[in-house]
Amino acid sequence: MTSIVLGVLMLSSSVLTRILIPTNKIADQRDSITLETVIPQKFGDWHIDQSIIPLQVDTETQAKLDKIYNQTLVRTYVNSNGERIMLSIAYGGDQSDNLAVHKPEVCYYAQGFEVNKILSDELATEYGILPIRRLLATKGNRNEPITYWVTIGDKAVMPGIEQKLQQLRYGLTGNVPDGMLVRVSSISSDENTAYRLQNRFIQDLLSMIDISNRIRLIGAFET
């Protein structure tokens, strides 16, 4: 009798697991996105600086990123004052719990950086309040203040619990969300000045992207 009950429970668990595993990819229902064309090479007072190459990851880290993301974009921009911003965007069509975004805290640490001063913040844009994370990565004489955010499906979320909850919301409806990680950074010994510059860069970038692609980048805000 006990063996029969255990068998039924195991079968029920197996069926329930299949039901709860999301299989419908949101990315397949949306227009395809090409980061190289969506993100303009020139906007406002910014244009691409070909002389500066942003942080390159090692082979092992790159292999992990290739499993998570379908596309990556890495550029350095400079303005008329000679101020530079490094932009890194990664897009993944499958942001289920098994393939979650690779946070900069982890990526920079893997590259030998010391990562500290991590804090959650908000950036007020003309389109809504964007949840962001700030951190400082240091290695030798290099001080790199970083701003980044994560978009899961149609919503920008704080990495961690909010990110997991957003994935769960999609999963419970049988859907697998796509996702975006956007990182903006600069080399500076003055963090506050760097973050103000990064804020301005983000605002300038968002103002030059059409609404459908902007939603992919920062989510849709409630009105």
PDB file of C-alpha atoms in Angstrom:
ATOM      1  CA  MET A   1       0.000   0.000   0.000  1.00  0.00           C
ATOM      2  CA  THR A   2       2.804   2.366   0.933  1.00  0.00           C
ATOM      3  CA  SER A   3       4.588   1.727  -2.342  1.00  0.00           C
ATOM      4  CA  ILE A   4       1.396   2.524  -4.262  1.00  0.00           C
ATOM      5  CA  VAL A   5       0.947   5.830  -2.423  1.00  0.00           C
ATOM      6  CA  LEU A   6       4.581   6.751  -3.026  1.00  0.00           C
ATOM      7  CA  GLY A   7       4.178   5.887  -6.695  1.00  0.00           C
ATOM      8  CA  VAL A   8       1.117   8.114  -7.025  1.00  0.00           C
ATOM      9  CA  LEU A   9       2.907  10.986  -5.282  1.00  0.00           C
ATOM     10  CA  MET A  10       5.931  10.645  -7.543  1.00  0.00           C
ATOM     11  CA  LEU A  11       3.722  10.586 -10.632  1.00  0.00           C
ATOM     12  CA  SER A  12       1.758  13.614  -9.431  1.00  0.00           C
ATOM     13  CA  SER A  13       4.973  15.470  -8.726  1.00  0.00           C
ATOM     14  CA  SER A  14       6.282  14.676 -12.192  1.00  0.00           C
ATOM     15  CA  VAL A  15       3.086  15.892 -13.878  1.00  0.00           C
ATOM     16  CA  LEU A  16       2.981  19.035 -11.737  1.00  0.00           C
ATOM     17  CA  THR A  17       6.601  19.801 -12.605  1.00  0.00           C
ATOM     18  CA  ARG A  18       5.843  19.577 -16.326  1.00  0.00           C
ATOM     19  CA  ILE A  19       2.836  21.860 -15.905  1.00  0.00           C
ATOM     20  CA  LEU A  20       4.748  24.471 -13.941  1.00  0.00           C
ATOM     21  CA  ILE A  21       7.770  24.584 -16.271  1.00  0.00           C
ATOM     22  CA  PRO A  22       7.165  27.557 -18.601  1.00  0.00           C
ATOM     23  CA  THR A  23       7.695  26.815 -22.287  1.00  0.00           C
ATOM     24  CA  ASN A  24       6.164  29.774 -24.142  1.00  0.00           C
ATOM     25  CA  LYS A  25       8.927  32.263 -24.948  1.00  0.00           C
ATOM     26  CA  ILE A  26       7.815  35.887 -24.949  1.00  0.00           C
ATOM     27  CA  ALA A  27      10.708  36.702 -27.300  1.00  0.00           C
ATOM     28  CA  ASP A  28       9.040  34.624 -30.024  1.00  0.00           C
ATOM     29  CA  GLN A  29       5.943  36.832 -29.828  1.00  0.00           C
ATOM     30  CA  ARG A  30       7.794  40.147 -30.011  1.00  0.00           C
ATOM     31  CA  ASP A  31       9.524  41.889 -32.882  1.00  0.00           C
ATOM     32  CA  SER A  32      13.154  40.887 -33.149  1.00  0.00           C
ATOM     33  CA  ILE A  33      15.672  43.354 -31.793  1.00  0.00           C
ATOM     34  CA  THR A  34      19.147  44.167 -33.110  1.00  0.00           C
ATOM     35  CA  LEU A  35      21.172  46.098 -30.571  1.00  0.00           C
ATOM     36  CA  GLU A  36      23.646  47.397 -33.143  1.00  0.00           C
ATOM     37  CA  THR A  37      20.890  49.296 -34.937  1.00  0.00           C
ATOM     38  CA  VAL A  38      18.604  50.092 -31.995  1.00  0.00           C
ATOM     39  CA  ILE A  39      21.320  51.967 -30.105  1.00  0.00           C
ATOM     40  CA  PRO A  40      22.393  55.000 -32.169  1.00  0.00           C
ATOM     41  CA  GLN A  41      26.070  55.579 -32.837  1.00  0.00           C
ATOM     42  CA  LYS A  42      25.527  59.295 -32.298  1.00  0.00           C
ATOM     43  CA  PHE A  43      22.954  61.119 -30.177  1.00  0.00           C
ATOM     44  CA  GLY A  44      22.845  64.470 -28.428  1.00  0.00           C
ATOM     45  CA  ASP A  45      26.428  65.473 -27.655  1.00  0.00           C
ATOM     46  CA  TRP A  46      27.669  61.871 -27.758  1.00  0.00           C
ATOM     47  CA  HIS A  47      29.387  59.824 -30.436  1.00  0.00           C
ATOM     48  CA  ILE A  48      31.340  56.559 -30.477  1.00  0.00           C
ATOM     49  CA  ASP A  49      34.994  56.762 -29.455  1.00  0.00           C
ATOM     50  CA  GLN A  50      36.808  54.001 -31.328  1.00  0.00           C
ATOM     51  CA  SER A  51      40.049  54.553 -29.390  1.00  0.00           C
ATOM     52  CA  ILE A  52      38.747  53.164 -26.096  1.00  0.00           C
ATOM     53  CA  ILE A  53      37.823  49.499 -25.686  1.00  0.00           C
ATOM     54  CA  PRO A  54      35.606  48.724 -22.648  1.00  0.00           C
ATOM     55  CA  LEU A  55      36.412  45.927 -20.224  1.00  0.00           C
ATOM     56  CA  GLN A  56      36.883  42.595 -21.975  1.00  0.00           C
ATOM     57  CA  VAL A  57      35.995  39.413 -20.091  1.00  0.00           C
ATOM     58  CA  ASP A  58      38.036  36.231 -19.923  1.00  0.00           C
ATOM     59  CA  THR A  59      37.232  33.131 -21.984  1.00  0.00           C
ATOM     60  CA  GLU A  60      35.459  31.294 -19.153  1.00  0.00           C
ATOM     61  CA  THR A  61      33.226  34.248 -18.303  1.00  0.00           C
ATOM     62  CA  GLN A  62      32.472  34.847 -21.977  1.00  0.00           C
ATOM     63  CA  ALA A  63      31.349  31.226 -22.341  1.00  0.00           C
ATOM     64  CA  LYS A  64      28.876  31.722 -19.488  1.00  0.00           C
ATOM     65  CA  LEU A  65      27.586  34.938 -21.036  1.00  0.00           C
ATOM     66  CA  ASP A  66      27.095  33.226 -24.391  1.00  0.00           C
ATOM     67  CA  LYS A  67      24.733  30.739 -22.696  1.00  0.00           C
ATOM     68  CA  ILE A  68      22.650  33.521 -21.163  1.00  0.00           C
ATOM     69  CA  TYR A  69      22.551  36.149 -23.892  1.00  0.00           C
ATOM     70  CA  ASN A  70      21.702  36.127 -27.583  1.00  0.00           C
ATOM     71  CA  GLN A  71      23.236  39.538 -28.250  1.00  0.00           C
ATOM     72  CA  THR A  72      25.733  41.860 -26.611  1.00  0.00           C
ATOM     73  CA  LEU A  73      26.749  45.403 -27.469  1.00  0.00           C
ATOM     74  CA  VAL A  74      29.856  47.113 -26.083  1.00  0.00           C
ATOM     75  CA  ARG A  75      30.731  50.702 -26.977  1.00  0.00           C
ATOM     76  CA  THR A  76      32.521  53.762 -25.628  1.00  0.00           C
ATOM     77  CA  TYR A  77      31.003  57.195 -26.213  1.00  0.00           C
ATOM     78  CA  VAL A  78      32.639  60.605 -25.839  1.00  0.00           C
ATOM     79  CA  ASN A  79      31.138  64.103 -25.738  1.00  0.00           C
ATOM     80  CA  SER A  80      32.473  67.512 -26.798  1.00  0.00           C
ATOM     81  CA  ASN A  81      34.084  67.977 -23.366  1.00  0.00           C
ATOM     82  CA  GLY A  82      36.123  64.810 -23.788  1.00  0.00           C
ATOM     83  CA  GLU A  83      34.076  62.947 -21.150  1.00  0.00           C
ATOM     84  CA  ARG A  84      33.737  59.242 -21.845  1.00  0.00           C
ATOM     85  CA  ILE A  85      31.032  56.721 -21.027  1.00  0.00           C
ATOM     86  CA  MET A  86      31.291  52.974 -21.548  1.00  0.00           C
ATOM     87  CA  LEU A  87      28.029  51.274 -22.505  1.00  0.00           C
ATOM     88  CA  SER A  88      27.399  47.543 -22.342  1.00  0.00           C
ATOM     89  CA  ILE A  89      24.045  45.954 -23.200  1.00  0.00           C
ATOM     90  CA  ALA A  90      23.203  42.258 -23.130  1.00  0.00           C
ATOM     91  CA  TYR A  91      19.931  40.796 -24.415  1.00  0.00           C
ATOM     92  CA  GLY A  92      18.689  37.286 -23.696  1.00  0.00           C
ATOM     93  CA  GLY A  93      15.601  35.691 -25.159  1.00  0.00           C
ATOM     94  CA  ASP A  94      15.370  33.209 -22.266  1.00  0.00           C
ATOM     95  CA  GLN A  95      15.428  34.794 -18.817  1.00  0.00           C
ATOM     96  CA  SER A  96      13.988  31.862 -16.927  1.00  0.00           C
ATOM     97  CA  ASP A  97      15.298  30.983 -13.496  1.00  0.00           C
ATOM     98  CA  ASN A  98      17.868  28.657 -15.057  1.00  0.00           C
ATOM     99  CA  LEU A  99      19.342  31.365 -17.281  1.00  0.00           C
ATOM    100  CA  ALA A 100      19.424  34.532 -15.197  1.00  0.00           C
ATOM    101  CA  VAL A 101      21.272  37.760 -15.940  1.00  0.00           C
ATOM    102  CA  HIS A 102      24.981  37.838 -15.121  1.00  0.00           C
ATOM    103  CA  LYS A 103      25.333  40.763 -12.718  1.00  0.00           C
ATOM    104  CA  PRO A 104      28.267  43.195 -13.035  1.00  0.00           C
ATOM    105  CA  GLU A 105      29.169  42.530  -9.385  1.00  0.00           C
ATOM    106  CA  VAL A 106      30.014  38.976 -10.414  1.00  0.00           C
ATOM    107  CA  CYS A 107      31.531  39.847 -13.776  1.00  0.00           C
ATOM    108  CA  TYR A 108      33.932  42.488 -12.454  1.00  0.00           C
ATOM    109  CA  TYR A 109      34.944  40.356  -9.483  1.00  0.00           C
ATOM    110  CA  ALA A 110      35.796  37.533 -11.883  1.00  0.00           C
ATOM    111  CA  GLN A 111      38.087  39.957 -13.732  1.00  0.00           C
ATOM    112  CA  GLY A 112      40.094  40.671 -10.582  1.00  0.00           C
ATOM    113  CA  PHE A 113      38.330  43.864  -9.527  1.00  0.00           C
ATOM    114  CA  GLU A 114      37.411  44.767  -5.975  1.00  0.00           C
ATOM    115  CA  VAL A 115      33.705  45.567  -5.965  1.00  0.00           C
ATOM    116  CA  ASN A 116      32.219  47.716  -3.206  1.00  0.00           C
ATOM    117  CA  LYS A 117      29.894  50.611  -2.409  1.00  0.00           C
ATOM    118  CA  ILE A 118      26.972  48.655  -3.855  1.00  0.00           C
ATOM    119  CA  LEU A 119      23.657  50.422  -3.426  1.00  0.00           C
ATOM    120  CA  SER A 120      20.167  50.390  -4.884  1.00  0.00           C
ATOM    121  CA  ASP A 121      18.866  53.669  -6.251  1.00  0.00           C
ATOM    122  CA  GLU A 122      16.288  55.198  -8.567  1.00  0.00           C
ATOM    123  CA  LEU A 123      16.739  57.360 -11.637  1.00  0.00           C
ATOM    124  CA  ALA A 124      13.903  59.728 -12.486  1.00  0.00           C
ATOM    125  CA  THR A 125      13.491  59.795 -16.272  1.00  0.00           C
ATOM    126  CA  GLU A 126      10.826  61.585 -18.269  1.00  0.00           C
ATOM    127  CA  TYR A 127       9.272  58.174 -18.872  1.00  0.00           C
ATOM    128  CA  GLY A 128       9.129  56.995 -15.262  1.00  0.00           C
ATOM    129  CA  ILE A 129      11.254  55.972 -12.287  1.00  0.00           C
ATOM    130  CA  LEU A 130      13.974  53.530 -13.308  1.00  0.00           C
ATOM    131  CA  PRO A 131      15.293  51.205 -10.561  1.00  0.00           C
ATOM    132  CA  ILE A 132      19.074  51.107 -10.825  1.00  0.00           C
ATOM    133  CA  ARG A 133      22.055  49.731  -8.969  1.00  0.00           C
ATOM    134  CA  ARG A 134      25.297  51.614  -8.391  1.00  0.00           C
ATOM    135  CA  LEU A 135      28.649  50.108  -7.531  1.00  0.00           C
ATOM    136  CA  LEU A 136      32.334  50.931  -7.610  1.00  0.00           C
ATOM    137  CA  ALA A 137      34.863  48.573  -9.193  1.00  0.00           C
ATOM    138  CA  THR A 138      38.539  49.185  -8.497  1.00  0.00           C
ATOM    139  CA  LYS A 139      41.678  47.521  -9.792  1.00  0.00           C
ATOM    140  CA  GLY A 140      45.039  49.148  -9.235  1.00  0.00           C
ATOM    141  CA  ASN A 141      44.720  52.792 -10.295  1.00  0.00           C
ATOM    142  CA  ARG A 142      41.463  52.155 -12.159  1.00  0.00           C
ATOM    143  CA  ASN A 143      38.311  53.409 -10.403  1.00  0.00           C
ATOM    144  CA  GLU A 144      35.155  52.601 -12.337  1.00  0.00           C
ATOM    145  CA  PRO A 145      31.818  53.837 -10.958  1.00  0.00           C
ATOM    146  CA  ILE A 146      29.037  51.739 -12.532  1.00  0.00           C
ATOM    147  CA  THR A 147      25.300  52.183 -13.012  1.00  0.00           C
ATOM    148  CA  TYR A 148      23.202  49.302 -14.288  1.00  0.00           C
ATOM    149  CA  TRP A 149      19.667  47.990 -14.449  1.00  0.00           C
ATOM    150  CA  VAL A 150      17.840  44.814 -15.393  1.00  0.00           C
ATOM    151  CA  THR A 151      14.688  44.541 -17.493  1.00  0.00           C
ATOM    152  CA  ILE A 152      12.724  41.291 -17.354  1.00  0.00           C
ATOM    153  CA  GLY A 153       9.941  41.129 -19.923  1.00  0.00           C
ATOM    154  CA  ASP A 154       8.136  44.449 -19.818  1.00  0.00           C
ATOM    155  CA  LYS A 155       9.429  45.706 -16.479  1.00  0.00           C
ATOM    156  CA  ALA A 156      12.691  47.072 -15.112  1.00  0.00           C
ATOM    157  CA  VAL A 157      13.398  45.443 -11.754  1.00  0.00           C
ATOM    158  CA  MET A 158      15.994  45.564  -9.025  1.00  0.00           C
ATOM    159  CA  PRO A 159      18.388  42.599  -9.279  1.00  0.00           C
ATOM    160  CA  GLY A 160      17.759  39.936  -6.678  1.00  0.00           C
ATOM    161  CA  ILE A 161      14.355  39.290  -5.125  1.00  0.00           C
ATOM    162  CA  GLU A 162      12.423  41.598  -7.478  1.00  0.00           C
ATOM    163  CA  GLN A 163      14.067  39.936 -10.448  1.00  0.00           C
ATOM    164  CA  LYS A 164      13.131  36.469  -9.171  1.00  0.00           C
ATOM    165  CA  LEU A 165       9.546  37.543  -8.528  1.00  0.00           C
ATOM    166  CA  GLN A 166       9.221  38.937 -12.033  1.00  0.00           C
ATOM    167  CA  GLN A 167      10.513  35.671 -13.479  1.00  0.00           C
ATOM    168  CA  LEU A 168       8.030  33.789 -11.280  1.00  0.00           C
ATOM    169  CA  ARG A 169       5.095  35.923 -12.455  1.00  0.00           C
ATOM    170  CA  TYR A 170       5.839  34.979 -16.038  1.00  0.00           C
ATOM    171  CA  GLY A 171       6.508  31.357 -15.138  1.00  0.00           C
ATOM    172  CA  LEU A 172       3.129  30.936 -13.441  1.00  0.00           C
ATOM    173  CA  THR A 173       1.435  31.926 -16.695  1.00  0.00           C
ATOM    174  CA  GLY A 174       3.534  29.431 -18.668  1.00  0.00           C
ATOM    175  CA  ASN A 175       5.692  32.147 -20.205  1.00  0.00           C
ATOM    176  CA  VAL A 176       9.460  32.600 -20.361  1.00  0.00           C
ATOM    177  CA  PRO A 177      10.401  36.303 -20.403  1.00  0.00           C
ATOM    178  CA  ASP A 178      13.226  37.836 -22.366  1.00  0.00           C
ATOM    179  CA  GLY A 179      15.526  40.256 -20.619  1.00  0.00           C
ATOM    180  CA  MET A 180      18.065  43.013 -20.853  1.00  0.00           C
ATOM    181  CA  LEU A 181      21.001  44.103 -18.732  1.00  0.00           C
ATOM    182  CA  VAL A 182      22.239  47.634 -19.390  1.00  0.00           C
ATOM    183  CA  ARG A 183      25.505  48.816 -17.852  1.00  0.00           C
ATOM    184  CA  VAL A 184      26.898  52.338 -17.982  1.00  0.00           C
ATOM    185  CA  SER A 185      30.285  53.159 -16.474  1.00  0.00           C
ATOM    186  CA  SER A 186      33.175  55.615 -16.577  1.00  0.00           C
ATOM    187  CA  ILE A 187      36.724  55.909 -15.274  1.00  0.00           C
ATOM    188  CA  SER A 188      36.739  58.500 -12.493  1.00  0.00           C
ATOM    189  CA  SER A 189      38.047  59.086  -8.992  1.00  0.00           C
ATOM    190  CA  ASP A 190      34.993  61.251  -8.242  1.00  0.00           C
ATOM    191  CA  GLU A 191      32.004  58.930  -7.940  1.00  0.00           C
ATOM    192  CA  ASN A 192      29.337  61.613  -7.554  1.00  0.00           C
ATOM    193  CA  THR A 193      30.523  63.474 -10.658  1.00  0.00           C
ATOM    194  CA  ALA A 194      30.688  60.183 -12.550  1.00  0.00           C
ATOM    195  CA  TYR A 195      27.143  59.222 -11.595  1.00  0.00           C
ATOM    196  CA  ARG A 196      25.796  62.623 -12.647  1.00  0.00           C
ATOM    197  CA  LEU A 197      27.481  62.210 -16.026  1.00  0.00           C
ATOM    198  CA  GLN A 198      26.082  58.708 -16.357  1.00  0.00           C
ATOM    199  CA  ASN A 199      22.599  59.968 -15.509  1.00  0.00           C
ATOM    200  CA  ARG A 200      22.843  62.565 -18.262  1.00  0.00           C
ATOM    201  CA  PHE A 201      24.081  59.978 -20.745  1.00  0.00           C
ATOM    202  CA  ILE A 202      21.192  57.629 -19.934  1.00  0.00           C
ATOM    203  CA  GLN A 203      18.645  60.441 -20.312  1.00  0.00           C
ATOM    204  CA  ASP A 204      20.136  61.481 -23.651  1.00  0.00           C
ATOM    205  CA  LEU A 205      20.124  57.890 -24.901  1.00  0.00           C
ATOM    206  CA  LEU A 206      16.521  57.179 -23.902  1.00  0.00           C
ATOM    207  CA  SER A 207      15.288  60.343 -25.611  1.00  0.00           C
ATOM    208  CA  MET A 208      16.681  59.141 -28.945  1.00  0.00           C
ATOM    209  CA  ILE A 209      15.139  55.654 -28.979  1.00  0.00           C
ATOM    210  CA  ASP A 210      11.634  54.989 -30.283  1.00  0.00           C
ATOM    211  CA  ILE A 211       9.003  53.908 -27.774  1.00  0.00           C
ATOM    212  CA  SER A 212       8.866  50.204 -28.670  1.00  0.00           C
ATOM    213  CA  ASN A 213      12.616  49.734 -28.303  1.00  0.00           C
ATOM    214  CA  ARG A 214      12.696  51.980 -25.240  1.00  0.00           C
ATOM    215  CA  ILE A 215      10.224  49.645 -23.557  1.00  0.00           C
ATOM    216  CA  ARG A 216      12.519  46.739 -24.352  1.00  0.00           C
ATOM    217  CA  LEU A 217      15.344  48.707 -22.730  1.00  0.00           C
ATOM    218  CA  ILE A 218      13.694  50.076 -19.577  1.00  0.00           C
ATOM    219  CA  GLY A 219      10.262  48.448 -19.459  1.00  0.00           C
ATOM    220  CA  ALA A 220       6.812  49.982 -19.579  1.00  0.00           C
ATOM    221  CA  PHE A 221       5.957  52.312 -16.712  1.00  0.00           C
ATOM    222  CA  GLU A 222       2.492  52.551 -15.222  1.00  0.00           C
ATOM    223  CA  THR A 223       0.642  55.782 -15.960  1.00  0.00           C
TER     224      THR A 223
END
